[in-house]
Amino acid sequence: MNRKSRGKDFEGIVRLAFEKVPDTAVYRLHDDMSGFKGVKNPCDFFIYHKPILYAIECKATNKPSLPFSNITEYQWTELLRMSKISGVVAGIMCWFVNEDATLFIPIQILEMLKQNGAKSIRYDADDFAIIQIPGVKKRVFWTYDMSVLFQSIPM
């Protein structure tokens, strides 16, 4: 399985996991993979769980770190802009494939690291705002308990 399809599969798994959480609305933004010029999305999902709107971009990497270059400049800028709106949490849901770890990383943490000269974030980064998403591993993929994300974000 190539990296591209593994990432797409991860997005589907994330969607299903969020849809299992009661009182949660999940909206998947259309991802035009055909390369039409001008088609851009700030993230993969908008998820509403009262009282917060989550803007989430999914990434999968086989490395122990997520290079910031894997996030488009448009996504970075828009997630950062949205994160400054009251009631919005924006960030990256990253599956570190070989490390068996899935994290939600707020875009503000990534921005702080970038401002300090970092080019990537490791799966074992130590920051209270990074949320480890618990799951049960099947053969390759996981089933996740996304309610942990909602419980971990202060209202």
mmCIF file with all atom_site columns, C-alpha atoms in Angstrom:
data_model
loop_
_atom_site.group_PDB
_atom_site.id
_atom_site.type_symbol
_atom_site.label_atom_id
_atom_site.label_alt_id
_atom_site.label_comp_id
_atom_site.label_asym_id
_atom_site.label_entity_id
_atom_site.label_seq_id
_atom_site.pdbx_PDB_ins_code
_atom_site.Cartn_x
_atom_site.Cartn_y
_atom_site.Cartn_z
_atom_site.occupancy
_atom_site.B_iso_or_equiv
_atom_site.pdbx_formal_charge
_atom_site.auth_seq_id
_atom_site.auth_comp_id
_atom_site.auth_asym_id
_atom_site.auth_atom_id
_atom_site.pdbx_PDB_model_num
ATOM 1   C CA . MET A 1 1   ? 0.000   0.000  0.000   1.00 0.00 ? 1   MET A CA 1
ATOM 2   C CA . ASN A 1 2   ? 1.505   3.366  -0.904  1.00 0.00 ? 2   ASN A CA 1
ATOM 3   C CA . ARG A 1 3   ? 1.747   6.308  1.443   1.00 0.00 ? 3   ARG A CA 1
ATOM 4   C CA . LYS A 1 4   ? -0.898  8.311  -0.393  1.00 0.00 ? 4   LYS A CA 1
ATOM 5   C CA . SER A 1 5   ? -3.602  5.662  -0.038  1.00 0.00 ? 5   SER A CA 1
ATOM 6   C CA . ARG A 1 6   ? -2.583  4.959  3.578   1.00 0.00 ? 6   ARG A CA 1
ATOM 7   C CA . GLY A 1 7   ? -3.177  8.634  4.335   1.00 0.00 ? 7   GLY A CA 1
ATOM 8   C CA . LYS A 1 8   ? -6.560  8.550  2.613   1.00 0.00 ? 8   LYS A CA 1
ATOM 9   C CA . ASP A 1 9   ? -7.469  5.410  4.558   1.00 0.00 ? 9   ASP A CA 1
ATOM 10  C CA . PHE A 1 10  ? -6.441  7.205  7.761   1.00 0.00 ? 10  PHE A CA 1
ATOM 11  C CA . GLU A 1 11  ? -8.789  10.083 6.921   1.00 0.00 ? 11  GLU A CA 1
ATOM 12  C CA . GLY A 1 12  ? -11.668 7.611  6.526   1.00 0.00 ? 12  GLY A CA 1
ATOM 13  C CA . ILE A 1 13  ? -10.875 5.947  9.839   1.00 0.00 ? 13  ILE A CA 1
ATOM 14  C CA . VAL A 1 14  ? -10.732 9.331  11.584  1.00 0.00 ? 14  VAL A CA 1
ATOM 15  C CA . ARG A 1 15  ? -14.082 10.275 10.096  1.00 0.00 ? 15  ARG A CA 1
ATOM 16  C CA . LEU A 1 16  ? -15.735 7.052  11.274  1.00 0.00 ? 16  LEU A CA 1
ATOM 17  C CA . ALA A 1 17  ? -14.249 7.464  14.757  1.00 0.00 ? 17  ALA A CA 1
ATOM 18  C CA . PHE A 1 18  ? -15.636 10.998 15.093  1.00 0.00 ? 18  PHE A CA 1
ATOM 19  C CA . GLU A 1 19  ? -19.031 9.924  13.755  1.00 0.00 ? 19  GLU A CA 1
ATOM 20  C CA . LYS A 1 20  ? -19.284 7.376  16.592  1.00 0.00 ? 20  LYS A CA 1
ATOM 21  C CA . VAL A 1 21  ? -19.107 10.102 19.240  1.00 0.00 ? 21  VAL A CA 1
ATOM 22  C CA . PRO A 1 22  ? -22.644 11.163 20.261  1.00 0.00 ? 22  PRO A CA 1
ATOM 23  C CA . ASP A 1 23  ? -23.763 14.729 19.546  1.00 0.00 ? 23  ASP A CA 1
ATOM 24  C CA . THR A 1 24  ? -20.970 15.309 17.049  1.00 0.00 ? 24  THR A CA 1
ATOM 25  C CA . ALA A 1 25  ? -21.328 16.717 13.557  1.00 0.00 ? 25  ALA A CA 1
ATOM 26  C CA . VAL A 1 26  ? -18.619 15.747 11.056  1.00 0.00 ? 26  VAL A CA 1
ATOM 27  C CA . TYR A 1 27  ? -18.152 17.576 7.776   1.00 0.00 ? 27  TYR A CA 1
ATOM 28  C CA . ARG A 1 28  ? -15.522 16.300 5.343   1.00 0.00 ? 28  ARG A CA 1
ATOM 29  C CA . LEU A 1 29  ? -14.267 18.922 2.911   1.00 0.00 ? 29  LEU A CA 1
ATOM 30  C CA . HIS A 1 30  ? -14.110 17.692 -0.667  1.00 0.00 ? 30  HIS A CA 1
ATOM 31  C CA . ASP A 1 31  ? -10.509 16.891 -1.583  1.00 0.00 ? 31  ASP A CA 1
ATOM 32  C CA . ASP A 1 32  ? -9.935  17.381 -5.283  1.00 0.00 ? 32  ASP A CA 1
ATOM 33  C CA . MET A 1 33  ? -7.002  15.077 -6.023  1.00 0.00 ? 33  MET A CA 1
ATOM 34  C CA . SER A 1 34  ? -7.070  15.818 -9.746  1.00 0.00 ? 34  SER A CA 1
ATOM 35  C CA . GLY A 1 35  ? -4.920  18.899 -9.303  1.00 0.00 ? 35  GLY A CA 1
ATOM 36  C CA . PHE A 1 36  ? -7.291  21.569 -10.567 1.00 0.00 ? 36  PHE A CA 1
ATOM 37  C CA . LYS A 1 37  ? -5.612  24.905 -10.146 1.00 0.00 ? 37  LYS A CA 1
ATOM 38  C CA . GLY A 1 38  ? -7.126  27.092 -7.441  1.00 0.00 ? 38  GLY A CA 1
ATOM 39  C CA . VAL A 1 39  ? -8.855  24.310 -5.497  1.00 0.00 ? 39  VAL A CA 1
ATOM 40  C CA . LYS A 1 40  ? -7.632  24.504 -1.911  1.00 0.00 ? 40  LYS A CA 1
ATOM 41  C CA . ASN A 1 41  ? -8.970  23.362 1.420   1.00 0.00 ? 41  ASN A CA 1
ATOM 42  C CA . PRO A 1 42  ? -7.785  24.655 4.772   1.00 0.00 ? 42  PRO A CA 1
ATOM 43  C CA . CYS A 1 43  ? -8.245  21.221 6.342   1.00 0.00 ? 43  CYS A CA 1
ATOM 44  C CA . ASP A 1 44  ? -9.830  17.804 5.912   1.00 0.00 ? 44  ASP A CA 1
ATOM 45  C CA . PHE A 1 45  ? -12.632 18.137 8.465   1.00 0.00 ? 45  PHE A CA 1
ATOM 46  C CA . PHE A 1 46  ? -14.805 20.561 10.333  1.00 0.00 ? 46  PHE A CA 1
ATOM 47  C CA . ILE A 1 47  ? -16.155 18.818 13.405  1.00 0.00 ? 47  ILE A CA 1
ATOM 48  C CA . TYR A 1 48  ? -18.621 20.349 15.806  1.00 0.00 ? 48  TYR A CA 1
ATOM 49  C CA . HIS A 1 49  ? -18.966 19.111 19.348  1.00 0.00 ? 49  HIS A CA 1
ATOM 50  C CA . LYS A 1 50  ? -20.727 21.667 21.519  1.00 0.00 ? 50  LYS A CA 1
ATOM 51  C CA . PRO A 1 51  ? -19.414 24.278 22.188  1.00 0.00 ? 51  PRO A CA 1
ATOM 52  C CA . ILE A 1 52  ? -16.315 23.942 19.954  1.00 0.00 ? 52  ILE A CA 1
ATOM 53  C CA . LEU A 1 53  ? -15.736 23.792 16.212  1.00 0.00 ? 53  LEU A CA 1
ATOM 54  C CA . TYR A 1 54  ? -12.636 21.743 15.336  1.00 0.00 ? 54  TYR A CA 1
ATOM 55  C CA . ALA A 1 55  ? -10.713 22.310 12.101  1.00 0.00 ? 55  ALA A CA 1
ATOM 56  C CA . ILE A 1 56  ? -8.577  19.216 11.565  1.00 0.00 ? 56  ILE A CA 1
ATOM 57  C CA . GLU A 1 57  ? -6.057  18.314 8.896   1.00 0.00 ? 57  GLU A CA 1
ATOM 58  C CA . CYS A 1 58  ? -5.026  14.630 8.840   1.00 0.00 ? 58  CYS A CA 1
ATOM 59  C CA . LYS A 1 59  ? -1.485  13.538 8.104   1.00 0.00 ? 59  LYS A CA 1
ATOM 60  C CA . ALA A 1 60  ? 0.214   10.142 8.112   1.00 0.00 ? 60  ALA A CA 1
ATOM 61  C CA . THR A 1 61  ? 3.970   9.659  8.176   1.00 0.00 ? 61  THR A CA 1
ATOM 62  C CA . ASN A 1 62  ? 6.256   6.645  8.294   1.00 0.00 ? 62  ASN A CA 1
ATOM 63  C CA . LYS A 1 63  ? 8.934   8.725  9.997   1.00 0.00 ? 63  LYS A CA 1
ATOM 64  C CA . PRO A 1 64  ? 9.204   9.415  13.741  1.00 0.00 ? 64  PRO A CA 1
ATOM 65  C CA . SER A 1 65  ? 8.595   13.082 12.985  1.00 0.00 ? 65  SER A CA 1
ATOM 66  C CA . LEU A 1 66  ? 6.168   15.128 10.907  1.00 0.00 ? 66  LEU A CA 1
ATOM 67  C CA . PRO A 1 67  ? 8.032   17.582 8.677   1.00 0.00 ? 67  PRO A CA 1
ATOM 68  C CA . PHE A 1 68  ? 6.333   20.965 8.605   1.00 0.00 ? 68  PHE A CA 1
ATOM 69  C CA . SER A 1 69  ? 6.811   20.877 4.828   1.00 0.00 ? 69  SER A CA 1
ATOM 70  C CA . ASN A 1 70  ? 4.054   18.211 4.739   1.00 0.00 ? 70  ASN A CA 1
ATOM 71  C CA . ILE A 1 71  ? 1.569   20.947 5.648   1.00 0.00 ? 71  ILE A CA 1
ATOM 72  C CA . THR A 1 72  ? 0.850   23.341 2.808   1.00 0.00 ? 72  THR A CA 1
ATOM 73  C CA . GLU A 1 73  ? 1.394   27.030 3.426   1.00 0.00 ? 73  GLU A CA 1
ATOM 74  C CA . TYR A 1 74  ? -2.306  27.616 2.789   1.00 0.00 ? 74  TYR A CA 1
ATOM 75  C CA . GLN A 1 75  ? -3.325  24.995 5.361   1.00 0.00 ? 75  GLN A CA 1
ATOM 76  C CA . TRP A 1 76  ? -0.853  26.384 7.891   1.00 0.00 ? 76  TRP A CA 1
ATOM 77  C CA . THR A 1 77  ? -2.047  29.961 7.432   1.00 0.00 ? 77  THR A CA 1
ATOM 78  C CA . GLU A 1 78  ? -5.742  29.091 7.494   1.00 0.00 ? 78  GLU A CA 1
ATOM 79  C CA . LEU A 1 79  ? -5.516  26.751 10.494  1.00 0.00 ? 79  LEU A CA 1
ATOM 80  C CA . LEU A 1 80  ? -3.573  29.413 12.387  1.00 0.00 ? 80  LEU A CA 1
ATOM 81  C CA . ARG A 1 81  ? -6.132  32.071 11.414  1.00 0.00 ? 81  ARG A CA 1
ATOM 82  C CA . MET A 1 82  ? -9.037  29.872 12.517  1.00 0.00 ? 82  MET A CA 1
ATOM 83  C CA . SER A 1 83  ? -7.318  29.017 15.805  1.00 0.00 ? 83  SER A CA 1
ATOM 84  C CA . LYS A 1 84  ? -7.523  32.685 16.782  1.00 0.00 ? 84  LYS A CA 1
ATOM 85  C CA . ILE A 1 85  ? -11.336 32.656 16.605  1.00 0.00 ? 85  ILE A CA 1
ATOM 86  C CA . SER A 1 86  ? -13.133 32.141 19.909  1.00 0.00 ? 86  SER A CA 1
ATOM 87  C CA . GLY A 1 87  ? -14.706 28.672 20.018  1.00 0.00 ? 87  GLY A CA 1
ATOM 88  C CA . VAL A 1 88  ? -12.465 27.176 17.315  1.00 0.00 ? 88  VAL A CA 1
ATOM 89  C CA . VAL A 1 89  ? -9.694  24.622 17.839  1.00 0.00 ? 89  VAL A CA 1
ATOM 90  C CA . ALA A 1 90  ? -7.466  23.989 14.821  1.00 0.00 ? 90  ALA A CA 1
ATOM 91  C CA . GLY A 1 91  ? -4.674  21.503 14.329  1.00 0.00 ? 91  GLY A CA 1
ATOM 92  C CA . ILE A 1 92  ? -3.149  18.415 12.810  1.00 0.00 ? 92  ILE A CA 1
ATOM 93  C CA . MET A 1 93  ? -4.232  14.834 13.522  1.00 0.00 ? 93  MET A CA 1
ATOM 94  C CA . CYS A 1 94  ? -1.077  12.868 12.742  1.00 0.00 ? 94  CYS A CA 1
ATOM 95  C CA . TRP A 1 95  ? -0.650  9.120  12.567  1.00 0.00 ? 95  TRP A CA 1
ATOM 96  C CA . PHE A 1 96  ? 2.998   8.202  13.097  1.00 0.00 ? 96  PHE A CA 1
ATOM 97  C CA . VAL A 1 97  ? 2.690   4.820  11.383  1.00 0.00 ? 97  VAL A CA 1
ATOM 98  C CA . ASN A 1 98  ? 5.916   3.143  12.499  1.00 0.00 ? 98  ASN A CA 1
ATOM 99  C CA . GLU A 1 99  ? 5.652   4.522  16.026  1.00 0.00 ? 99  GLU A CA 1
ATOM 100 C CA . ASP A 1 100 ? 2.082   3.296  16.615  1.00 0.00 ? 100 ASP A CA 1
ATOM 101 C CA . ALA A 1 101 ? 1.105   6.769  17.784  1.00 0.00 ? 101 ALA A CA 1
ATOM 102 C CA . THR A 1 102 ? -1.674  9.141  16.761  1.00 0.00 ? 102 THR A CA 1
ATOM 103 C CA . LEU A 1 103 ? -1.594  12.691 18.064  1.00 0.00 ? 103 LEU A CA 1
ATOM 104 C CA . PHE A 1 104 ? -3.692  15.811 17.799  1.00 0.00 ? 104 PHE A CA 1
ATOM 105 C CA . ILE A 1 105 ? -1.295  18.752 17.640  1.00 0.00 ? 105 ILE A CA 1
ATOM 106 C CA . PRO A 1 106 ? -2.775  22.250 17.907  1.00 0.00 ? 106 PRO A CA 1
ATOM 107 C CA . ILE A 1 107 ? -1.511  24.524 15.149  1.00 0.00 ? 107 ILE A CA 1
ATOM 108 C CA . GLN A 1 108 ? -0.374  27.065 17.768  1.00 0.00 ? 108 GLN A CA 1
ATOM 109 C CA . ILE A 1 109 ? 2.151   24.523 19.078  1.00 0.00 ? 109 ILE A CA 1
ATOM 110 C CA . LEU A 1 110 ? 3.469   23.946 15.565  1.00 0.00 ? 110 LEU A CA 1
ATOM 111 C CA . GLU A 1 111 ? 3.682   27.698 14.973  1.00 0.00 ? 111 GLU A CA 1
ATOM 112 C CA . MET A 1 112 ? 5.630   28.194 18.213  1.00 0.00 ? 112 MET A CA 1
ATOM 113 C CA . LEU A 1 113 ? 8.072   25.440 17.221  1.00 0.00 ? 113 LEU A CA 1
ATOM 114 C CA . LYS A 1 114 ? 8.439   26.902 13.723  1.00 0.00 ? 114 LYS A CA 1
ATOM 115 C CA . GLN A 1 115 ? 9.127   30.351 15.152  1.00 0.00 ? 115 GLN A CA 1
ATOM 116 C CA . ASN A 1 116 ? 11.870  28.766 17.280  1.00 0.00 ? 116 ASN A CA 1
ATOM 117 C CA . GLY A 1 117 ? 13.511  27.261 14.187  1.00 0.00 ? 117 GLY A CA 1
ATOM 118 C CA . ALA A 1 118 ? 12.088  23.726 14.225  1.00 0.00 ? 118 ALA A CA 1
ATOM 119 C CA . LYS A 1 119 ? 11.361  22.037 10.899  1.00 0.00 ? 119 LYS A CA 1
ATOM 120 C CA . SER A 1 120 ? 9.332   19.117 12.269  1.00 0.00 ? 120 SER A CA 1
ATOM 121 C CA . ILE A 1 121 ? 7.657   17.663 15.352  1.00 0.00 ? 121 ILE A CA 1
ATOM 122 C CA . ARG A 1 122 ? 8.416   14.237 16.784  1.00 0.00 ? 122 ARG A CA 1
ATOM 123 C CA . TYR A 1 123 ? 5.833   11.667 17.829  1.00 0.00 ? 123 TYR A CA 1
ATOM 124 C CA . ASP A 1 124 ? 7.190   11.806 21.391  1.00 0.00 ? 124 ASP A CA 1
ATOM 125 C CA . ALA A 1 125 ? 7.146   15.606 21.705  1.00 0.00 ? 125 ALA A CA 1
ATOM 126 C CA . ASP A 1 126 ? 6.407   16.623 25.268  1.00 0.00 ? 126 ASP A CA 1
ATOM 127 C CA . ASP A 1 127 ? 3.796   19.359 25.475  1.00 0.00 ? 127 ASP A CA 1
ATOM 128 C CA . PHE A 1 128 ? 0.644   19.383 27.582  1.00 0.00 ? 128 PHE A CA 1
ATOM 129 C CA . ALA A 1 129 ? -1.400  20.678 24.633  1.00 0.00 ? 129 ALA A CA 1
ATOM 130 C CA . ILE A 1 130 ? -0.566  17.688 22.397  1.00 0.00 ? 130 ILE A CA 1
ATOM 131 C CA . ILE A 1 131 ? -3.218  15.009 22.801  1.00 0.00 ? 131 ILE A CA 1
ATOM 132 C CA . GLN A 1 132 ? -2.449  11.319 22.353  1.00 0.00 ? 132 GLN A CA 1
ATOM 133 C CA . ILE A 1 133 ? -5.460  9.639  20.744  1.00 0.00 ? 133 ILE A CA 1
ATOM 134 C CA . PRO A 1 134 ? -6.027  6.184  22.238  1.00 0.00 ? 134 PRO A CA 1
ATOM 135 C CA . GLY A 1 135 ? -6.874  3.335  19.954  1.00 0.00 ? 135 GLY A CA 1
ATOM 136 C CA . VAL A 1 136 ? -6.819  -0.370 19.347  1.00 0.00 ? 136 VAL A CA 1
ATOM 137 C CA . LYS A 1 137 ? -4.543  -1.563 16.565  1.00 0.00 ? 137 LYS A CA 1
ATOM 138 C CA . LYS A 1 138 ? -5.930  -4.016 14.065  1.00 0.00 ? 138 LYS A CA 1
ATOM 139 C CA . ARG A 1 139 ? -3.496  -5.362 11.461  1.00 0.00 ? 139 ARG A CA 1
ATOM 140 C CA . VAL A 1 140 ? -2.350  -2.016 10.091  1.00 0.00 ? 140 VAL A CA 1
ATOM 141 C CA . PHE A 1 141 ? -4.988  0.510  11.011  1.00 0.00 ? 141 PHE A CA 1
ATOM 142 C CA . TRP A 1 142 ? -6.520  1.518  14.304  1.00 0.00 ? 142 TRP A CA 1
ATOM 143 C CA . THR A 1 143 ? -9.927  2.145  15.796  1.00 0.00 ? 143 THR A CA 1
ATOM 144 C CA . TYR A 1 144 ? -9.881  5.318  17.853  1.00 0.00 ? 144 TYR A CA 1
ATOM 145 C CA . ASP A 1 145 ? -11.744 6.835  20.752  1.00 0.00 ? 145 ASP A CA 1
ATOM 146 C CA . MET A 1 146 ? -12.068 10.431 19.558  1.00 0.00 ? 146 MET A CA 1
ATOM 147 C CA . SER A 1 147 ? -14.102 11.450 22.597  1.00 0.00 ? 147 SER A CA 1
ATOM 148 C CA . VAL A 1 148 ? -10.713 11.844 24.313  1.00 0.00 ? 148 VAL A CA 1
ATOM 149 C CA . LEU A 1 149 ? -10.019 14.854 22.113  1.00 0.00 ? 149 LEU A CA 1
ATOM 150 C CA . PHE A 1 150 ? -13.224 16.542 23.229  1.00 0.00 ? 150 PHE A CA 1
ATOM 151 C CA . GLN A 1 151 ? -12.570 15.752 26.892  1.00 0.00 ? 151 GLN A CA 1
ATOM 152 C CA . SER A 1 152 ? -8.992  17.090 26.671  1.00 0.00 ? 152 SER A CA 1
ATOM 153 C CA . ILE A 1 153 ? -9.758  20.519 25.213  1.00 0.00 ? 153 ILE A CA 1
ATOM 154 C CA . PRO A 1 154 ? -10.764 23.077 27.831  1.00 0.00 ? 154 PRO A CA 1
ATOM 155 C CA . MET A 1 155 ? -14.042 24.811 27.022  1.00 0.00 ? 155 MET A CA 1
#
